[in-house]
Short mmCIF file of C-alpha atoms and ligand atoms in Angstrom, two decimals:
data_model
loop_
_atom_site.label_atom_id
_atom_site.label_comp_id
_atom_site.label_asym_id
_atom_site.label_seq_id
_atom_site.Cartn_x
_atom_site.Cartn_y
_atom_site.Cartn_z
CA THR S 1359 13.05 50.52 -14.01
CA GLU S 1360 16.92 50.14 -13.78
CA VAL S 1361 16.72 51.15 -10.03
CA PHE S 1362 13.76 48.57 -9.80
CA LEU S 1363 15.96 45.75 -11.68
CA HIS S 1364 18.94 46.73 -9.63
CA LYS S 1365 16.94 46.19 -6.21
CA GLN S 1366 15.58 43.03 -7.34
CA ASN S 1367 18.90 41.46 -8.33
CA ASN S 1368 20.20 42.57 -4.71
CA LYS S 1369 17.43 40.83 -3.20
CA ARG S 1370 17.76 37.51 -5.04
CA GLN S 1371 21.58 37.88 -4.56
CA TRP S 1372 20.64 38.21 -0.74
CA TYR S 1373 18.16 35.26 -0.76
CA PHE S 1374 20.64 33.09 -2.38
CA GLU S 1375 23.24 33.82 0.56
CA GLN S 1376 20.67 33.49 2.86
CA HIS S 1377 19.84 29.97 1.96
CA GLY S 1378 23.57 28.90 2.02
CA GLY S 1379 23.96 29.50 -1.80
CA ARG S 1380 27.96 30.21 -1.34
CA MET S 1381 28.41 27.50 0.96
CA LEU S 1382 26.79 24.75 -1.33
CA SER S 1383 28.61 26.36 -4.52
CA ARG S 1384 31.95 25.97 -2.71
CA ILE S 1385 30.98 22.23 -1.82
CA LEU S 1386 30.22 21.60 -5.27
CA GLU S 1387 33.22 23.22 -6.57
CA THR S 1388 35.38 21.13 -4.37
CA ASP S 1389 33.45 17.67 -4.88
CA GLY S 1390 33.47 17.57 -8.74
CA ASN S 1391 31.70 13.99 -8.43
CA ILE S 1392 28.16 15.54 -7.49
CA ALA S 1393 25.50 16.04 -10.08
CA PHE S 1394 23.72 18.72 -8.62
CA THR S 1395 22.48 21.80 -10.55
CA LEU S 1396 22.01 25.16 -9.04
CA TYR S 1397 18.97 26.25 -11.08
CA LYS S 1398 18.17 29.90 -12.31
CA ARG S 1399 15.15 31.62 -11.06
CA GLY S 1400 13.93 32.16 -14.34
CA ASP S 1401 13.94 28.63 -15.35
CA ILE S 1402 11.92 27.64 -12.30
CA VAL S 1403 9.26 30.01 -12.87
CA LYS S 1404 8.84 28.90 -16.59
CA ALA S 1405 9.12 25.04 -16.11
CA THR S 1406 6.10 25.27 -13.43
CA ARG S 1407 4.25 28.09 -15.46
CA GLY S 1408 4.66 30.76 -12.60
CA PHE S 1409 3.68 28.34 -10.04
CA HIS S 1410 0.39 27.61 -11.61
CA LYS S 1411 -2.22 25.88 -9.38
CA ASP S 1412 -2.94 23.25 -11.77
CA ASN S 1413 0.59 22.11 -11.61
CA ILE S 1414 0.32 21.29 -7.91
CA VAL S 1415 0.92 17.80 -7.25
CA GLY S 1416 1.00 17.39 -3.43
CA GLU S 1417 1.19 19.41 -0.33
CA GLY S 1418 2.88 18.54 2.71
CA ALA S 1419 3.79 20.24 6.12
CA HIS S 1420 6.89 21.55 4.51
CA GLY S 1421 5.83 22.92 1.36
CA THR S 1422 4.14 22.76 -1.92
CA VAL S 1423 5.21 20.18 -4.78
CA TYR S 1424 4.93 21.37 -8.77
CA LYS S 1425 5.17 19.12 -11.67
CA ALA S 1426 7.41 21.24 -13.82
CA ILE S 1427 9.25 20.91 -17.48
CA LEU S 1428 12.42 22.07 -17.95
CA GLY S 1429 14.39 23.12 -21.04
CA HIS S 1430 11.44 23.34 -23.41
CA GLY S 1431 12.43 24.46 -26.62
CA ASP S 1432 15.66 23.96 -28.20
CA THR S 1433 16.73 21.46 -25.35
CA ALA S 1434 15.19 18.27 -24.57
CA ALA S 1435 12.31 18.75 -22.02
CA THR S 1436 12.68 17.05 -18.43
CA VAL S 1437 10.17 16.68 -16.41
CA VAL S 1438 10.78 17.04 -12.56
CA ALA S 1439 9.25 17.99 -9.27
CA VAL S 1440 9.67 21.23 -7.80
CA LYS S 1441 9.19 21.53 -4.25
CA ARG S 1442 8.73 24.96 -2.82
CA CYS S 1443 9.78 24.72 0.71
CA LYS S 1444 8.22 26.73 3.60
CA GLN S 1445 10.65 29.36 4.65
CA ILE S 1446 13.54 28.26 6.97
CA ASP S 1447 15.08 30.40 9.48
CA GLU S 1448 18.69 31.63 9.96
CA SER S 1449 19.30 28.91 12.56
CA ARG S 1450 18.52 25.91 9.99
CA LYS S 1451 20.37 27.40 6.84
CA GLU S 1452 23.38 25.22 7.48
CA GLU S 1453 21.89 22.19 8.41
CA PHE S 1454 19.61 22.63 5.03
CA VAL S 1455 22.68 23.31 2.98
CA GLN S 1456 24.24 20.13 4.68
CA GLU S 1457 21.10 18.16 4.36
CA MET S 1458 21.22 18.76 0.59
CA VAL S 1459 24.99 17.49 0.15
CA VAL S 1460 23.75 14.40 1.74
CA LEU S 1461 21.17 13.91 -0.30
CA CYS S 1462 22.29 14.85 -3.53
CA ARG S 1463 25.00 12.08 -3.32
CA VAL S 1464 22.19 9.37 -2.57
CA ASP S 1465 21.94 6.95 -5.79
CA HIS S 1466 19.31 4.24 -5.45
CA PRO S 1467 16.63 2.85 -7.77
CA ASN S 1468 13.84 2.97 -4.96
CA ILE S 1469 14.91 6.75 -3.74
CA VAL S 1470 13.75 9.54 -5.42
CA ARG S 1471 16.91 11.66 -7.07
CA LEU S 1472 17.33 15.09 -5.84
CA LEU S 1473 18.45 16.89 -9.14
CA GLY S 1474 19.08 20.41 -7.68
CA CYS S 1475 17.93 23.17 -6.22
CA CYS S 1476 17.19 27.04 -6.62
CA LEU S 1477 18.03 29.46 -3.99
CA HIS S 1478 17.19 32.60 -5.59
CA PHE S 1479 13.42 32.79 -4.08
CA GLU S 1480 12.12 33.84 -0.80
CA ALA S 1481 11.94 30.30 0.01
CA PRO S 1482 14.24 27.65 -1.26
CA MET S 1483 13.09 25.23 -4.10
CA LEU S 1484 14.35 21.72 -4.38
CA VAL S 1485 14.56 19.91 -7.88
CA TYR S 1486 13.50 16.29 -7.45
CA GLU S 1487 12.98 13.56 -10.49
CA PHE S 1488 9.29 13.32 -11.15
CA VAL S 1489 7.34 10.19 -9.94
CA GLN S 1490 4.20 9.95 -11.89
CA ASN S 1491 1.75 7.23 -10.25
CA GLY S 1492 1.16 9.32 -7.04
CA THR S 1493 1.86 7.77 -3.38
CA LEU S 1494 1.14 4.54 -1.51
CA SER S 1495 -1.34 5.95 0.27
CA ASP S 1496 -3.29 6.80 -2.94
CA LEU S 1497 -3.04 3.41 -3.96
CA LEU S 1498 -4.12 2.03 -0.85
CA HIS S 1499 -6.53 4.43 0.20
CA GLY S 1500 -7.60 6.39 -2.68
CA THR S 1501 -10.71 6.36 -4.92
CA PRO S 1502 -11.73 4.31 -6.80
CA ARG S 1503 -10.81 1.39 -4.65
CA ARG S 1504 -7.87 -0.61 -6.62
CA ARG S 1505 -7.62 -4.27 -6.27
CA VAL S 1506 -3.81 -4.51 -5.14
CA THR S 1507 -2.55 -8.13 -5.13
CA LEU S 1508 -0.43 -9.41 -2.41
CA ALA S 1509 2.55 -9.96 -4.95
CA THR S 1510 2.31 -6.23 -5.55
CA ARG S 1511 2.08 -5.28 -2.17
CA LEU S 1512 5.02 -7.44 -1.11
CA ARG S 1513 7.10 -5.91 -4.14
CA ILE S 1514 6.57 -2.66 -2.99
CA ALA S 1515 7.32 -3.28 0.58
CA ALA S 1516 10.89 -4.75 -0.57
CA GLU S 1517 11.46 -2.21 -2.77
CA ALA S 1518 10.65 0.75 0.08
CA ALA S 1519 12.81 -1.71 2.58
CA GLU S 1520 15.68 -1.74 0.19
CA ALA S 1521 15.89 1.95 -0.08
CA LEU S 1522 15.73 2.60 3.71
CA ALA S 1523 18.43 -0.06 4.01
CA HIS S 1524 20.55 1.79 1.54
CA LEU S 1525 20.05 5.22 3.65
CA HIS S 1526 21.13 3.41 6.93
CA SER S 1527 24.06 2.13 5.47
CA PRO S 1528 27.57 3.88 5.21
CA PRO S 1529 29.35 5.83 4.12
CA HIS S 1530 26.61 8.53 5.07
CA PRO S 1531 24.08 6.85 7.35
CA THR S 1532 20.98 8.99 7.05
CA LEU S 1533 17.74 8.54 8.89
CA HIS S 1534 14.67 9.04 6.96
CA GLY S 1535 12.52 10.16 10.11
CA ASP S 1536 8.85 10.43 8.25
CA ILE S 1537 8.21 7.15 6.78
CA LYS S 1538 4.69 6.88 6.04
CA PRO S 1539 2.57 5.95 2.65
CA GLN S 1540 2.46 9.53 1.35
CA ASN S 1541 6.38 9.52 1.30
CA ILE S 1542 6.67 6.52 -0.76
CA LEU S 1543 5.79 7.50 -4.56
CA LEU S 1544 5.19 5.06 -7.38
CA ASP S 1545 6.82 5.56 -10.62
CA HIS S 1546 5.59 4.98 -14.15
CA ARG S 1547 6.07 1.04 -13.54
CA TRP S 1548 4.66 1.23 -10.25
CA VAL S 1549 8.18 1.02 -8.53
CA ALA S 1550 8.50 2.24 -5.21
CA LYS S 1551 10.61 5.30 -4.68
CA VAL S 1552 10.99 6.64 -1.14
CA SER S 1553 10.90 10.41 -0.87
CA ASP S 1554 11.02 13.68 1.28
CA PHE S 1555 13.93 12.18 3.82
CA GLY S 1556 17.07 13.53 5.22
CA CYS S 1557 15.84 14.20 8.80
CA SER S 1558 19.55 13.78 9.99
CA THR S 1559 22.72 11.79 9.40
CA ILE S 1560 23.30 9.14 12.01
CA ASP S 1561 25.98 10.04 14.15
CA ASP S 1562 27.09 8.92 17.63
CA ASN S 1563 24.72 11.16 19.45
CA ILE S 1564 21.36 11.45 17.71
CA GLN S 1565 19.25 14.27 18.89
CA VAL S 1566 17.08 15.78 16.49
CA VAL S 1567 13.50 17.14 16.60
CA PRO S 1568 11.13 14.11 14.75
CA LYS S 1569 9.16 15.48 11.79
CA GLY S 1570 7.27 12.42 11.79
CA THR S 1571 3.71 12.03 11.62
CA LEU S 1572 2.11 10.78 14.84
CA ALA S 1573 0.60 7.54 13.52
CA TYR S 1574 3.99 6.05 12.47
CA LEU S 1575 6.09 7.76 15.37
CA ASP S 1576 8.22 5.35 17.47
CA PRO S 1577 6.54 5.24 20.95
CA GLN S 1578 9.89 5.06 22.35
CA PHE S 1579 10.56 8.66 21.26
CA LEU S 1580 8.08 9.96 23.65
CA GLN S 1581 10.23 7.95 26.54
CA ASN S 1582 13.85 9.15 25.64
CA PHE S 1583 13.46 11.92 22.90
CA GLN S 1584 15.72 10.03 20.74
CA ILE S 1585 15.32 9.08 17.12
CA THR S 1586 17.57 6.34 15.85
CA ASN S 1587 17.48 3.92 12.75
CA LYS S 1588 15.23 1.84 14.88
CA SER S 1589 12.58 4.51 14.96
CA ASP S 1590 12.60 4.29 11.20
CA VAL S 1591 12.06 0.48 11.45
CA PHE S 1592 9.15 1.05 13.65
CA SER S 1593 7.43 3.51 11.38
CA PHE S 1594 8.20 1.16 8.33
CA GLY S 1595 6.12 -1.74 10.19
CA VAL S 1596 3.23 0.38 10.41
CA VAL S 1597 3.41 0.99 6.74
CA LEU S 1598 3.53 -2.75 6.39
CA ILE S 1599 0.42 -3.05 8.75
CA GLU S 1600 -1.28 -1.02 6.20
CA LEU S 1601 -0.29 -2.92 3.26
CA LEU S 1602 -1.60 -6.11 5.01
CA THR S 1603 -4.81 -4.62 6.14
CA GLY S 1604 -5.70 -1.94 3.88
CA LYS S 1605 -6.50 0.13 6.74
CA ASN S 1606 -5.23 3.98 7.13
CA ALA S 1607 -3.46 4.60 10.17
CA GLN S 1608 -4.03 8.03 9.90
CA ALA S 1609 -8.04 7.72 9.73
CA LYS S 1610 -9.77 8.51 12.76
CA GLU S 1611 -11.32 5.04 13.20
CA TRP S 1612 -7.97 3.38 13.02
CA LYS S 1613 -5.80 5.51 15.21
CA ASN S 1614 -5.03 2.31 17.48
CA LEU S 1615 -4.13 0.51 14.34
CA THR S 1616 -0.72 -0.77 15.68
CA THR S 1617 -2.42 -1.79 19.09
CA THR S 1618 -5.32 -3.66 17.25
CA PHE S 1619 -2.70 -5.17 15.06
CA GLN S 1620 -0.85 -6.60 18.13
CA ASN S 1621 -4.05 -7.77 19.97
CA CYS S 1622 -5.10 -9.72 16.79
CA MET S 1623 -1.53 -11.23 16.54
CA GLY S 1624 -2.11 -12.37 20.32
CA ASN S 1625 -5.55 -13.88 19.93
CA GLY S 1626 -5.15 -15.56 17.05
CA THR S 1627 -7.44 -13.37 15.25
CA LEU S 1628 -5.33 -11.73 12.49
CA GLY S 1629 -7.46 -13.13 9.49
CA ASN S 1630 -10.40 -10.52 10.44
CA LEU S 1631 -8.09 -7.57 10.28
CA VAL S 1632 -6.28 -8.55 6.95
CA ASP S 1633 -7.46 -7.12 3.70
CA THR S 1634 -10.46 -9.49 2.55
CA ASP S 1635 -8.74 -8.73 -1.19
CA ILE S 1636 -5.72 -10.53 -0.49
CA VAL S 1637 -6.80 -13.14 2.30
CA GLU S 1638 -8.92 -14.68 -0.80
CA GLU S 1639 -5.84 -15.06 -2.92
CA GLU S 1640 -4.89 -18.84 -3.09
CA GLY S 1641 -1.99 -19.83 -1.03
CA ALA S 1642 -1.75 -16.23 0.48
CA MET S 1643 -2.49 -16.87 3.98
CA GLY S 1644 1.35 -18.48 4.58
CA LEU S 1645 3.00 -15.43 3.52
CA ILE S 1646 0.66 -13.03 5.50
CA ASN S 1647 1.48 -14.84 8.43
CA SER S 1648 5.37 -14.55 7.73
CA ALA S 1649 4.89 -10.97 7.00
CA ALA S 1650 2.84 -10.23 10.05
CA GLN S 1651 5.39 -11.86 12.25
CA LEU S 1652 7.89 -9.62 10.49
CA VAL S 1653 5.71 -6.60 11.48
CA SER S 1654 5.76 -7.89 15.02
CA ARG S 1655 9.44 -7.70 15.44
CA CYS S 1656 9.42 -4.00 13.50
CA ILE S 1657 7.05 -2.82 16.12
CA ALA S 1658 8.68 -4.40 19.27
CA SER S 1659 9.97 -2.22 22.26
CA PRO S 1660 12.40 -1.48 23.03
CA GLY S 1661 14.05 -0.29 19.64
CA ASN S 1662 17.08 -2.60 20.15
CA ALA S 1663 14.74 -5.67 19.81
CA ARG S 1664 13.72 -4.79 16.20
CA PRO S 1665 15.67 -6.12 13.19
CA ALA S 1666 17.97 -3.61 11.37
CA MET S 1667 16.42 -2.21 8.00
CA GLY S 1668 18.83 -4.47 5.87
CA LEU S 1669 17.42 -7.78 7.51
CA VAL S 1670 13.99 -6.33 7.33
CA ALA S 1671 14.45 -5.96 3.33
CA GLU S 1672 16.05 -9.41 2.74
CA GLU S 1673 13.31 -10.85 4.52
CA LEU S 1674 10.60 -9.19 2.25
CA ARG S 1675 12.74 -9.91 -0.78
CA GLN S 1676 12.46 -13.70 -0.12
CA PHE S 1677 8.53 -13.35 0.52
CA SER S 1678 8.27 -11.51 -2.63
CA ASP S 1679 10.32 -14.11 -4.57
CA GLU S 1680 8.16 -16.51 -3.42
CA MET S 1681 5.06 -15.23 -4.82
CA PRO S 1682 5.92 -13.11 -8.05
CA GLU S 1683 3.89 -10.45 -9.51
CA ARG S 1684 2.16 -11.20 -12.49
CA PRO S 1685 2.97 -8.64 -15.28
CA GLU S 1686 -0.65 -7.70 -15.85
CA ALA S 1687 -1.07 -6.94 -12.42
CA ARG S 1688 0.49 -3.53 -12.47
CA GLN S 1689 -1.45 -2.45 -15.56
CA ALA S 1690 -4.68 -3.30 -13.69
CA LEU S 1691 -3.47 -0.65 -11.24
CA GLU S 1692 -4.01 2.00 -14.00
CA VAL S 1693 -7.00 4.25 -13.28
CA GLU S 1694 -8.77 5.83 -16.45
CA GLY S 1695 -8.24 9.56 -16.39
CA GLN S 1696 -5.64 9.66 -13.49
CA GLY S 1697 -2.24 11.39 -14.06
CA TYR S 1698 -1.29 14.63 -14.45
CA SER S 1699 -1.00 15.77 -18.26
CA TYR S 1700 -0.71 18.98 -19.40
CA THR S 1701 1.03 20.43 -21.96
CA ALA S 1702 2.89 23.41 -21.02
CA SER S 1703 2.45 26.53 -23.26
CA GLU S 1704 4.68 29.33 -23.30
CA GLY S 1705 3.84 32.73 -21.56
CA GLU S 1706 1.39 31.21 -19.03
CA THR S 1707 2.29 32.84 -15.75
CA THR S 1708 -1.03 32.78 -13.47
CA GLY S 1709 0.04 32.89 -10.08
CA PHE S 1710 3.40 34.48 -11.02
CA ASN S 1711 1.99 37.77 -9.14
CA ASN S 1712 1.63 35.76 -5.76
CA LEU S 1713 5.22 35.19 -6.04
CA ALA S 1714 7.83 37.41 -3.61
CA ALA S 1715 10.08 39.23 -5.55
N1 LIG W 1973 9.31 13.82 -6.71
C1 LIG W 1973 7.87 13.63 -6.72
N2 LIG W 1973 7.15 13.51 -8.07
C2 LIG W 1973 5.80 13.56 -8.05
N3 LIG W 1973 4.96 13.86 -6.73
C3 LIG W 1973 5.65 14.15 -5.63
C4 LIG W 1973 7.28 14.17 -5.73
N4 LIG W 1973 7.81 14.55 -4.32
C5 LIG W 1973 6.46 14.71 -3.67
N5 LIG W 1973 5.33 14.68 -4.62
C6 LIG W 1973 3.80 14.86 -3.95
O1 LIG W 1973 3.72 16.05 -3.11
C7 LIG W 1973 3.41 15.42 -1.95
C8 LIG W 1973 4.21 16.21 -0.66
O2 LIG W 1973 5.50 15.98 -0.75
P1 LIG W 1973 6.64 16.08 0.31
O3 LIG W 1973 6.10 14.77 1.23
O4 LIG W 1973 7.79 15.77 -0.11
O5 LIG W 1973 6.33 17.46 1.27
P2 LIG W 1973 6.22 17.66 2.69
O6 LIG W 1973 5.70 19.25 2.74
O7 LIG W 1973 7.63 17.26 3.18
O8 LIG W 1973 5.56 16.60 3.60
P3 LIG W 1973 5.63 15.85 4.76
O9 LIG W 1973 4.35 16.33 5.45
O10 LIG W 1973 5.32 14.54 4.33
O11 LIG W 1973 6.71 16.28 5.49
C9 LIG W 1973 3.61 13.92 -1.89
O12 LIG W 1973 2.49 13.31 -0.89
C10 LIG W 1973 3.74 13.42 -3.41
O13 LIG W 1973 2.23 13.65 -3.51
#
């Protein structure tokens, strides 16, 4: 057993170094201001109940996300989201650590907070604050269908835009690189929290492989293979189209949603495309038109004709202020039986055997 444990510890140490753990520890030691935790392997296993499948709250191209409860027992329990990343290769190690250093410094009410990570597994684990009401995609396209008022849509749009404006601003301007409704999470008060960012830090010579989703990808990228902060503005414009129309840009039938939107704007038939739920609201059409004008600017080409994210946020905040959300509108979004409510029971380790040592 001793030999086995020794080997196992060696392997875990090896993973830690492989994932840039030493580099990260050094950076955290030198900059005492960063609130970032390097979690122990055992804590993560316990918190996720051994990566129990019932704890899975989402799956993306880059990993699986688990709901997890840290520190039950004597300490106060904290609910977090653990993202089990797909493996990263040697060449990405430094980039991965750099990304974490940028992300853990970001502090904004509309950005999901990165609390720490655990590097003692075969694949790195990222620990985020838990955001409980699903994604904007669930809200707009989920079942049962929910009635979402224009005021709620404008408020969520303004919050997400403010998050992106913050990311784009100094001292560490960062691109999101994958803006879509699945990456706009909603907290217990239905406040928007942007997640899954950090494609690249903006510098003079931006040259990154986009990890973005096709339906939201800046068409300019296909011409010059450059991703800039204006690519984020384009993707955000497509999200705004979804908010106004209720149509899913990723659905087969709407795969040309952006072009359809532009055509409707051109021939004055926008009213046919907009979500009937909001068209019927009293006094909505003026704001819908203003928001649609903003969308047209966000998805314009070339990219430098698009407004900066700060300006988009400012305009959306004005629209939102013109139509304040009624407090009961948020309550109405609750769906009976939704949400993830489980109570972690000690010793439940189903799925543990699937883990690599
Ligand atoms: N902090 C969180 N709290 C609650 N749920 C979350 C959290 N982060 C992610 N999720 C859920 O997990 C899903 C996948 O997460 P995420 O988008 O980060 O993964 P990904 O592999 O990077 O996906 P993508 O394909 O978008 O790149 C989200 O759509 C959401 O449903």
